[in-house]
Amino acid sequence: MHSYSLTPRIALAAGVALAALPRLLSGGDPADLRWMAIGLGVALLAVGIAWFASRTAPTEAIATIGDSAALGALAVGFPSPAFVALFVLAIAVYARRTAPLLAIAAPIGSYIVAMLVRLLVGVLPSAERGDAITSVILLIVAGFAVLAARQTSGGAVAETAGTSEPQAASDDLRNTLARE
């Protein structure tokens, strides 16, 4: 069992809301403010559900999915291509803790769903659709780069550990034979 801390997740959601607020208030559409509130509310709900569900979970899978869902909800409410950096951060954090495929699929899938929701409800202007597609491609490339870097560093550690095991076994065998 692992700990799922609520405080940093709530602080992140509040920080995103505060960062987006000046942009929305400086001439933003009132509908944008409504979507921001909806995105923040759904994100906090997703974090709460993930916290409740992960209390007894033996793996980080629920936390990965819950955090990705919360980021997706925030992406619906806060339209910014720069938001992709938070999804890459989620991939980097969870690539160390959970299955690599889940670490990349959950955030990418969540971002794609968020952009599709924005498109379907009509709050993704045609001028921003190209940015949304570029952001998805950037997220996929960056996600695979993070996983590749993680696998490379993980492989070096495993290789070093693997080469010392036969040496230790040889030393044990040599000591056993010397005693006999």
mmCIF file of C-alpha atoms in Angstrom:
data_model
loop_
_atom_site.group_PDB
_atom_site.id
_atom_site.type_symbol
_atom_site.label_atom_id
_atom_site.label_comp_id
_atom_site.label_asym_id
_atom_site.label_seq_id
_atom_site.Cartn_x
_atom_site.Cartn_y
_atom_site.Cartn_z
ATOM 1 C CA MET A 1 0.000 0.000 0.000
ATOM 2 C CA HIS A 2 1.233 3.501 -0.765
ATOM 3 C CA SER A 3 0.300 6.951 0.395
ATOM 4 C CA TYR A 4 -1.710 9.253 -1.821
ATOM 5 C CA SER A 5 -1.191 12.748 -0.506
ATOM 6 C CA LEU A 6 -4.032 15.167 -1.203
ATOM 7 C CA THR A 7 -2.215 18.395 -0.335
ATOM 8 C CA PRO A 8 0.134 18.665 -3.360
ATOM 9 C CA ARG A 9 -2.633 17.692 -5.755
ATOM 10 C CA ILE A 10 -5.051 20.290 -4.390
ATOM 11 C CA ALA A 11 -2.251 22.882 -4.420
ATOM 12 C CA LEU A 12 -1.496 22.058 -8.060
ATOM 13 C CA ALA A 13 -5.139 22.419 -9.074
ATOM 14 C CA ALA A 14 -5.441 25.709 -7.193
ATOM 15 C CA GLY A 15 -2.172 26.932 -8.708
ATOM 16 C CA VAL A 16 -3.387 26.188 -12.220
ATOM 17 C CA ALA A 17 -6.619 28.036 -11.473
ATOM 18 C CA LEU A 18 -4.739 31.050 -10.125
ATOM 19 C CA ALA A 19 -2.364 31.080 -13.093
ATOM 20 C CA ALA A 20 -5.272 31.018 -15.565
ATOM 21 C CA LEU A 21 -7.421 33.569 -13.755
ATOM 22 C CA PRO A 22 -5.688 36.779 -14.964
ATOM 23 C CA ARG A 23 -5.860 35.566 -18.566
ATOM 24 C CA LEU A 24 -9.574 34.875 -18.255
ATOM 25 C CA LEU A 25 -10.386 38.094 -16.411
ATOM 26 C CA SER A 26 -8.503 40.337 -18.836
ATOM 27 C CA GLY A 27 -11.140 40.027 -21.493
ATOM 28 C CA GLY A 28 -12.081 36.417 -21.403
ATOM 29 C CA ASP A 29 -15.499 35.149 -22.257
ATOM 30 C CA PRO A 30 -17.762 34.512 -19.232
ATOM 31 C CA ALA A 31 -18.241 30.989 -20.584
ATOM 32 C CA ASP A 32 -14.498 30.445 -20.138
ATOM 33 C CA LEU A 33 -14.837 31.294 -16.457
ATOM 34 C CA ARG A 34 -17.665 28.769 -16.170
ATOM 35 C CA TRP A 35 -15.550 26.070 -17.857
ATOM 36 C CA MET A 36 -12.649 26.920 -15.562
ATOM 37 C CA ALA A 37 -14.890 26.381 -12.519
ATOM 38 C CA ILE A 38 -16.229 23.115 -13.966
ATOM 39 C CA GLY A 39 -12.690 21.897 -14.746
ATOM 40 C CA LEU A 40 -11.457 22.740 -11.260
ATOM 41 C CA GLY A 41 -14.476 21.074 -9.625
ATOM 42 C CA VAL A 42 -14.129 17.877 -11.662
ATOM 43 C CA ALA A 43 -10.364 17.814 -11.021
ATOM 44 C CA LEU A 44 -10.890 18.051 -7.263
ATOM 45 C CA LEU A 45 -13.560 15.348 -7.474
ATOM 46 C CA ALA A 46 -11.175 13.070 -9.418
ATOM 47 C CA VAL A 47 -8.433 13.637 -6.825
ATOM 48 C CA GLY A 48 -10.858 12.826 -4.011
ATOM 49 C CA ILE A 49 -12.056 9.641 -5.677
ATOM 50 C CA ALA A 50 -8.470 8.577 -6.427
ATOM 51 C CA TRP A 51 -7.479 9.239 -2.815
ATOM 52 C CA PHE A 52 -10.381 7.153 -1.520
ATOM 53 C CA ALA A 53 -9.793 4.302 -3.991
ATOM 54 C CA SER A 54 -6.001 4.207 -3.592
ATOM 55 C CA ARG A 55 -6.027 3.884 0.195
ATOM 56 C CA THR A 56 -6.120 0.094 -0.086
ATOM 57 C CA ALA A 57 -4.625 -0.349 -3.565
ATOM 58 C CA PRO A 58 -1.341 -2.247 -3.677
ATOM 59 C CA THR A 59 -0.086 -0.397 -6.771
ATOM 60 C CA GLU A 60 0.167 3.134 -8.101
ATOM 61 C CA ALA A 61 -2.235 2.400 -10.981
ATOM 62 C CA ILE A 62 -5.226 4.100 -9.358
ATOM 63 C CA ALA A 63 -3.130 7.142 -8.460
ATOM 64 C CA THR A 64 -1.836 7.349 -12.037
ATOM 65 C CA ILE A 65 -5.320 7.175 -13.518
ATOM 66 C CA GLY A 66 -6.779 9.553 -10.915
ATOM 67 C CA ASP A 67 -4.087 12.167 -11.405
ATOM 68 C CA SER A 68 -4.398 11.889 -15.174
ATOM 69 C CA ALA A 69 -8.172 12.326 -14.948
ATOM 70 C CA ALA A 70 -7.684 15.401 -12.751
ATOM 71 C CA LEU A 71 -5.203 16.879 -15.232
ATOM 72 C CA GLY A 72 -7.625 16.132 -18.065
ATOM 73 C CA ALA A 73 -10.415 17.940 -16.226
ATOM 74 C CA LEU A 74 -8.130 20.921 -15.693
ATOM 75 C CA ALA A 75 -7.205 20.868 -19.398
ATOM 76 C CA VAL A 76 -10.889 21.135 -20.299
ATOM 77 C CA GLY A 77 -11.238 24.223 -18.124
ATOM 78 C CA PHE A 78 -7.892 25.864 -18.787
ATOM 79 C CA PRO A 79 -7.079 26.038 -22.493
ATOM 80 C CA SER A 80 -3.330 26.382 -22.898
ATOM 81 C CA PRO A 81 -0.787 24.425 -24.939
ATOM 82 C CA ALA A 82 1.673 25.081 -22.104
ATOM 83 C CA PHE A 83 -0.489 22.801 -19.968
ATOM 84 C CA VAL A 84 1.185 19.863 -21.731
ATOM 85 C CA ALA A 85 4.177 20.328 -19.416
ATOM 86 C CA LEU A 86 2.083 19.120 -16.461
ATOM 87 C CA PHE A 87 1.164 15.979 -18.400
ATOM 88 C CA VAL A 88 4.840 15.330 -19.204
ATOM 89 C CA LEU A 89 5.627 15.799 -15.512
ATOM 90 C CA ALA A 90 2.966 13.198 -14.658
ATOM 91 C CA ILE A 91 4.554 10.769 -17.129
ATOM 92 C CA ALA A 92 8.001 11.362 -15.615
ATOM 93 C CA VAL A 93 6.767 10.826 -12.065
ATOM 94 C CA TYR A 94 4.694 7.726 -12.763
ATOM 95 C CA ALA A 95 7.240 6.131 -15.122
ATOM 96 C CA ARG A 96 9.299 5.423 -12.000
ATOM 97 C CA ARG A 97 6.390 4.011 -9.995
ATOM 98 C CA THR A 98 4.032 2.069 -12.247
ATOM 99 C CA ALA A 99 3.929 0.161 -15.515
ATOM 100 C CA PRO A 100 5.520 2.220 -18.313
ATOM 101 C CA LEU A 101 2.577 1.737 -20.664
ATOM 102 C CA LEU A 102 0.126 3.006 -18.052
ATOM 103 C CA ALA A 103 2.446 5.896 -17.174
ATOM 104 C CA ILE A 104 2.292 7.158 -20.755
ATOM 105 C CA ALA A 105 -1.208 6.047 -21.809
ATOM 106 C CA ALA A 106 -3.147 7.582 -18.910
ATOM 107 C CA PRO A 107 -1.895 11.187 -19.293
ATOM 108 C CA ILE A 108 -1.940 11.131 -23.099
ATOM 109 C CA GLY A 109 -5.401 9.576 -23.202
ATOM 110 C CA SER A 110 -6.628 12.082 -20.643
ATOM 111 C CA TYR A 111 -5.312 15.038 -22.660
ATOM 112 C CA ILE A 112 -6.865 13.719 -25.872
ATOM 113 C CA VAL A 113 -10.214 13.207 -24.137
ATOM 114 C CA ALA A 114 -10.014 16.744 -22.732
ATOM 115 C CA MET A 115 -9.420 18.213 -26.183
ATOM 116 C CA LEU A 116 -12.258 16.127 -27.653
ATOM 117 C CA VAL A 117 -14.608 17.369 -24.915
ATOM 118 C CA ARG A 118 -13.607 20.961 -25.693
ATOM 119 C CA LEU A 119 -14.223 20.301 -29.388
ATOM 120 C CA LEU A 120 -17.600 18.630 -28.867
ATOM 121 C CA VAL A 121 -18.987 21.337 -26.587
ATOM 122 C CA GLY A 122 -17.772 24.038 -28.939
ATOM 123 C CA VAL A 123 -15.169 25.726 -26.740
ATOM 124 C CA LEU A 124 -12.182 24.791 -28.899
ATOM 125 C CA PRO A 125 -12.039 27.514 -31.542
ATOM 126 C CA SER A 126 -10.903 26.505 -35.006
ATOM 127 C CA ALA A 127 -7.831 28.714 -34.613
ATOM 128 C CA GLU A 128 -6.719 26.653 -31.588
ATOM 129 C CA ARG A 129 -7.304 23.221 -33.117
ATOM 130 C CA GLY A 130 -3.881 23.180 -34.725
ATOM 131 C CA ASP A 131 -2.300 24.040 -31.373
ATOM 132 C CA ALA A 132 -4.260 21.217 -29.738
ATOM 133 C CA ILE A 133 -3.036 18.683 -32.314
ATOM 134 C CA THR A 134 0.532 19.973 -31.981
ATOM 135 C CA SER A 135 0.262 19.664 -28.208
ATOM 136 C CA VAL A 136 -0.912 16.050 -28.486
ATOM 137 C CA ILE A 137 1.999 15.197 -30.781
ATOM 138 C CA LEU A 138 4.425 16.993 -28.460
ATOM 139 C CA LEU A 139 3.003 15.103 -25.491
ATOM 140 C CA ILE A 140 3.404 11.763 -27.252
ATOM 141 C CA VAL A 141 6.996 12.491 -28.307
ATOM 142 C CA ALA A 142 7.972 13.882 -24.906
ATOM 143 C CA GLY A 143 6.268 10.973 -23.152
ATOM 144 C CA PHE A 144 8.192 8.395 -25.141
ATOM 145 C CA ALA A 145 11.414 10.366 -24.597
ATOM 146 C CA VAL A 146 10.835 10.299 -20.842
ATOM 147 C CA LEU A 147 10.143 6.568 -20.929
ATOM 148 C CA ALA A 148 13.202 5.921 -23.096
ATOM 149 C CA ALA A 149 15.394 7.895 -20.709
ATOM 150 C CA ARG A 150 13.896 6.026 -17.781
ATOM 151 C CA GLN A 151 14.446 2.646 -19.439
ATOM 152 C CA THR A 152 18.024 3.561 -20.312
ATOM 153 C CA SER A 153 18.894 4.553 -16.765
ATOM 154 C CA GLY A 154 16.976 1.570 -15.358
ATOM 155 C CA GLY A 155 18.749 -0.824 -17.702
ATOM 156 C CA ALA A 156 22.187 0.361 -16.615
ATOM 157 C CA VAL A 157 21.371 -0.276 -12.968
ATOM 158 C CA ALA A 158 19.927 -3.705 -13.698
ATOM 159 C CA GLU A 159 22.932 -4.621 -15.834
ATOM 160 C CA THR A 160 25.371 -3.664 -13.082
ATOM 161 C CA ALA A 161 23.379 -5.615 -10.525
ATOM 162 C CA GLY A 162 23.227 -8.622 -12.832
ATOM 163 C CA THR A 163 26.984 -8.727 -13.398
ATOM 164 C CA SER A 164 27.763 -8.676 -9.668
ATOM 165 C CA GLU A 165 25.507 -11.650 -8.857
ATOM 166 C CA PRO A 166 27.636 -14.266 -10.673
ATOM 167 C CA GLN A 167 30.758 -12.773 -9.050
ATOM 168 C CA ALA A 168 29.175 -13.092 -5.596
ATOM 169 C CA ALA A 169 28.091 -16.666 -6.381
ATOM 170 C CA SER A 170 31.621 -17.512 -7.546
ATOM 171 C CA ASP A 171 33.095 -16.054 -4.365
ATOM 172 C CA ASP A 172 30.663 -18.064 -2.223
ATOM 173 C CA LEU A 173 31.503 -21.255 -4.123
ATOM 174 C CA ARG A 174 35.233 -20.588 -3.838
ATOM 175 C CA ASN A 175 34.910 -20.007 -0.059
ATOM 176 C CA THR A 176 32.856 -23.193 0.346
ATOM 177 C CA LEU A 177 35.425 -25.240 -1.566
ATOM 178 C CA ALA A 178 38.285 -23.710 0.413
ATOM 179 C CA ARG A 179 36.636 -24.728 3.706
ATOM 180 C CA GLU A 180 36.140 -28.313 2.581
#
